[in-house]
Short mmCIF file of C-alpha atoms in Angstrom, two decimals:
data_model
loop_
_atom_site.label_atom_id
_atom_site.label_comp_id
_atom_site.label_asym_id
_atom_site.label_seq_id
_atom_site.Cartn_x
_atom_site.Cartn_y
_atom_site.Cartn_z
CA UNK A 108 255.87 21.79 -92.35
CA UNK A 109 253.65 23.61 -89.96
CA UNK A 110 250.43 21.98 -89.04
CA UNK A 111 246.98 23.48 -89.37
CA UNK A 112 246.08 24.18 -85.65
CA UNK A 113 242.80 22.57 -84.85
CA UNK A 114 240.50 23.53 -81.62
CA UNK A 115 240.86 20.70 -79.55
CA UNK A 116 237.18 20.50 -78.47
CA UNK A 117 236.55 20.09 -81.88
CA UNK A 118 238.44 17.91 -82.67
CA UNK A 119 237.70 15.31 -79.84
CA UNK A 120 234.01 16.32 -80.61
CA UNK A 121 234.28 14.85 -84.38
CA UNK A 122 236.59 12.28 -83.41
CA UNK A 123 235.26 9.70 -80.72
CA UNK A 124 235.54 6.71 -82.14
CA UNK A 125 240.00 7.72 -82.35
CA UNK A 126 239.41 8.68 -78.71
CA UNK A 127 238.17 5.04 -77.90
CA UNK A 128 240.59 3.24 -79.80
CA UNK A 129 243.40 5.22 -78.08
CA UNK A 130 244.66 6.95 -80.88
CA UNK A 131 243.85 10.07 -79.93
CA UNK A 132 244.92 11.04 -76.39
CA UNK A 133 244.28 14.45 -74.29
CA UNK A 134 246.87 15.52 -71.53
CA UNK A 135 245.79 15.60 -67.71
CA UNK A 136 245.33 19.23 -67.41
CA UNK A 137 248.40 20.00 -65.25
CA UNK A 138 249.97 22.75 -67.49
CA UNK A 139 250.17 26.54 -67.53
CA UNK A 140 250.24 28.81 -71.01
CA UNK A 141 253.43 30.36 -71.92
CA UNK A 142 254.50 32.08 -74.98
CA UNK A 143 252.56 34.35 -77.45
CA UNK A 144 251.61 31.55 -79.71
CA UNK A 145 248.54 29.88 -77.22
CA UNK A 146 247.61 27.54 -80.41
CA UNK A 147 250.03 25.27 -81.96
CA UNK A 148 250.74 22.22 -83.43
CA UNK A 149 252.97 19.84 -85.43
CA UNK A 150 254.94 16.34 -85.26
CA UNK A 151 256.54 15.57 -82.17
CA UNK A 152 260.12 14.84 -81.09
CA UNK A 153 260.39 13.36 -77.48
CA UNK A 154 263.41 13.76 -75.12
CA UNK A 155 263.84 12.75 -71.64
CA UNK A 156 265.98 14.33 -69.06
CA UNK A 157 266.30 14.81 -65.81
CA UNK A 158 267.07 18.42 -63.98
CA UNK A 159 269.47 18.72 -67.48
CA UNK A 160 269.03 20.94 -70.13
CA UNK A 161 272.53 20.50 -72.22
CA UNK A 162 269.86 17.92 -74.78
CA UNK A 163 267.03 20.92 -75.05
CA UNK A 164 269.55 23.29 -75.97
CA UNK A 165 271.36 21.10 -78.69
CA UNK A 166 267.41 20.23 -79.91
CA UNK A 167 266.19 24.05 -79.68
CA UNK A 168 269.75 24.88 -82.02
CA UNK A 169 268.02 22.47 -84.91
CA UNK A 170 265.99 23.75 -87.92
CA UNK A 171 262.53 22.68 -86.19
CA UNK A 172 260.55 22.41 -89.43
CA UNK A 173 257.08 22.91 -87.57
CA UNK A 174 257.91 20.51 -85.23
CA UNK A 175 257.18 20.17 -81.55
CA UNK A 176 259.78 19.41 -79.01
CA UNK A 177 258.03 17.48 -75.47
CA UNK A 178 260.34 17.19 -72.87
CA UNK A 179 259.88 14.48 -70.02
CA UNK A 180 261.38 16.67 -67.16
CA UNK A 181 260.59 14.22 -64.36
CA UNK A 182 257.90 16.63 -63.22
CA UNK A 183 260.59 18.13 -61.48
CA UNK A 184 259.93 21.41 -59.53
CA UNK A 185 263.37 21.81 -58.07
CA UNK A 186 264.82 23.75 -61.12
CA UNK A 187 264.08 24.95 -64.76
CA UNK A 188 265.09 23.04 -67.61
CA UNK A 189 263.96 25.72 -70.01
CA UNK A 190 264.95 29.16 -70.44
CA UNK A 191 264.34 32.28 -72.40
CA UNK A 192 267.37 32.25 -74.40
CA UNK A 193 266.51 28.26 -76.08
CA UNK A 194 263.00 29.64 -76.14
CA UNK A 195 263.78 32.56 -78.67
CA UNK A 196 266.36 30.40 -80.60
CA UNK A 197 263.34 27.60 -80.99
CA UNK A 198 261.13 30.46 -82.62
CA UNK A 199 264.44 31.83 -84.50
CA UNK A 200 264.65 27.86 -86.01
CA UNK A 201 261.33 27.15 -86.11
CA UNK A 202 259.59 25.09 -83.85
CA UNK A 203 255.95 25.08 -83.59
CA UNK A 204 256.27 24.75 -79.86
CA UNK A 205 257.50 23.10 -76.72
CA UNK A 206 256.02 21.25 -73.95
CA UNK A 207 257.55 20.44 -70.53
CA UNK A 208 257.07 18.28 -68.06
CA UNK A 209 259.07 20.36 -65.86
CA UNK A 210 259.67 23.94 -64.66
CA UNK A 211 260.43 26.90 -66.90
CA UNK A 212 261.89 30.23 -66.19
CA UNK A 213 262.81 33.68 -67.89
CA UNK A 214 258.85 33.77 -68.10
CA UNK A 215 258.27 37.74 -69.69
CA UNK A 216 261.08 36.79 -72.20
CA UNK A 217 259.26 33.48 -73.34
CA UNK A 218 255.60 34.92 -72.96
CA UNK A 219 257.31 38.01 -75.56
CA UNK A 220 258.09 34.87 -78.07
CA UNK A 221 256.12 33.56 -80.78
CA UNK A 222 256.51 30.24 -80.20
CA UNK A 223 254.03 27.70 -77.74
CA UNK A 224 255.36 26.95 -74.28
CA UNK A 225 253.53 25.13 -71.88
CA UNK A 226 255.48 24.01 -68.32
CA UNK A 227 254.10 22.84 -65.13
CA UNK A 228 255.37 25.86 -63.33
CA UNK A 229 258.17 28.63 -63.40
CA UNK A 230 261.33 27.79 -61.08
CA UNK A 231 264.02 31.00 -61.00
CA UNK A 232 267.34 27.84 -60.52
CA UNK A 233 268.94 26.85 -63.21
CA UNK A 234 269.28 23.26 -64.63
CA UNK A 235 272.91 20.98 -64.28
CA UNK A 236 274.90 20.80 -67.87
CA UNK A 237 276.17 17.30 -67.56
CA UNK A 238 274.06 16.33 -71.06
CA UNK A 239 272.74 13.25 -69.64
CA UNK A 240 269.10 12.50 -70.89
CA UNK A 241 267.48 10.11 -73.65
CA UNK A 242 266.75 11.48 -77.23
CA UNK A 243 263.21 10.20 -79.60
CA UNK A 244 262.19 7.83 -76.72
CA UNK A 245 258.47 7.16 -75.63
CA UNK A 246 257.79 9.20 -72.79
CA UNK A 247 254.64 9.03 -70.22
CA UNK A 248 253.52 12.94 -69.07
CA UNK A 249 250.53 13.74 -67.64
CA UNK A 250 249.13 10.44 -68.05
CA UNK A 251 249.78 10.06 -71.29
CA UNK A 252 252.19 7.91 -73.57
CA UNK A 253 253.76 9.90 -76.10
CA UNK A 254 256.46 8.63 -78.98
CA UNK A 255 258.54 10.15 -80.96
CA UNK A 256 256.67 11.07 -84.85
CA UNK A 257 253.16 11.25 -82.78
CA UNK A 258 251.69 14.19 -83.56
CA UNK A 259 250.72 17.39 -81.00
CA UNK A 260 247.74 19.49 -81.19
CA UNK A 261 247.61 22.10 -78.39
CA UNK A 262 245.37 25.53 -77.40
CA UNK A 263 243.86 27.19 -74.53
CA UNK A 264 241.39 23.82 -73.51
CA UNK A 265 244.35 21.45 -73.64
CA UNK A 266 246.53 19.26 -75.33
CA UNK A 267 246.15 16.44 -77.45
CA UNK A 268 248.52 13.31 -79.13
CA UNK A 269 247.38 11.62 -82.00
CA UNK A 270 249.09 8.76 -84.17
CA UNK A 271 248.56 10.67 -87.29
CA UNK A 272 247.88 14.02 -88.89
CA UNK A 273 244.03 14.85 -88.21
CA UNK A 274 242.78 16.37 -91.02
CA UNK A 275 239.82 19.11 -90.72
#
């Protein structure tokens, strides 16, 4: 089920009174555009790791149904949790996108992907494989707590979490 994507802007515009009551969240602005799909949007699935990506790899192989995958990396910028080849097997099973809180490489292979990326940064070291990490658990990135069924909106001003589908 793939989401209508909404402009942000717009949709925090229309929808104040779900900004106050905290059911509609925007990200701190800390992360950079990858991929060749810049809008995107769709029922989250949360995972936390830490400098591992044996978890993102066994989510990325999943049907993704429209869904979006937000990794709590730590904010780690000693390696890359996320690579090219998970990035083109997400768009192969589709996934409406992934967000990191993390580092990312393989960069021209996921910006040649249909698929939404955004990462704090690009880091060319690899991640450990141990497959240590937490699977649908809250997570708090870029100020922001996020659970497991939220949903994601996301485009070129930002990205938002709301409790629910937002309908246009």
């Amino acid at each position: 089920m793939a989401a209508l994507p909404l402009a942000t802007a717009e949709v925090c515009d229309a929808n104040s009174h779900l900004i106050m009551n905290g059911e509609l969240r925007a990200l701190q602005p800390v992360f950079q555009v990858y991929g060749r799909r810049q809008v995107f949007a769709g029922p989250i699935v949360t995972l936390k790791v830490f400098e591992d990506n044996v978890l993102v790899r066994e989510f990325l192989e999943e049907k993704g149904h429209g869904r979006v995958l937000v990794v709590d990396g730590g904010g780690s910028m000693r390696c890359a949790i996320l690579g090219g080849n998970p990035v083109q097997q997400a768009q192969n099973n589709g996934w409406a996108g992934i967000v990191v809180n993390g580092c990312i490489r393989d960069i021209d292979e996921i910006n040649g992907c249909d698929i939404g990326v955004r990462a704090l940064n690009s880091h060319p070291m690899k991640a450990n494989k141990k497959g240590m990490g937490e699977k649908h658990v809250p997570v708090t990135i870029a100020g922001t707590r996020i659970c497991d069924g939220e949903w994601l909106y996301a485009d070129t001003d930002g990205i938002l979490i709301s409790r629910t589908e937002l309908i246009v």
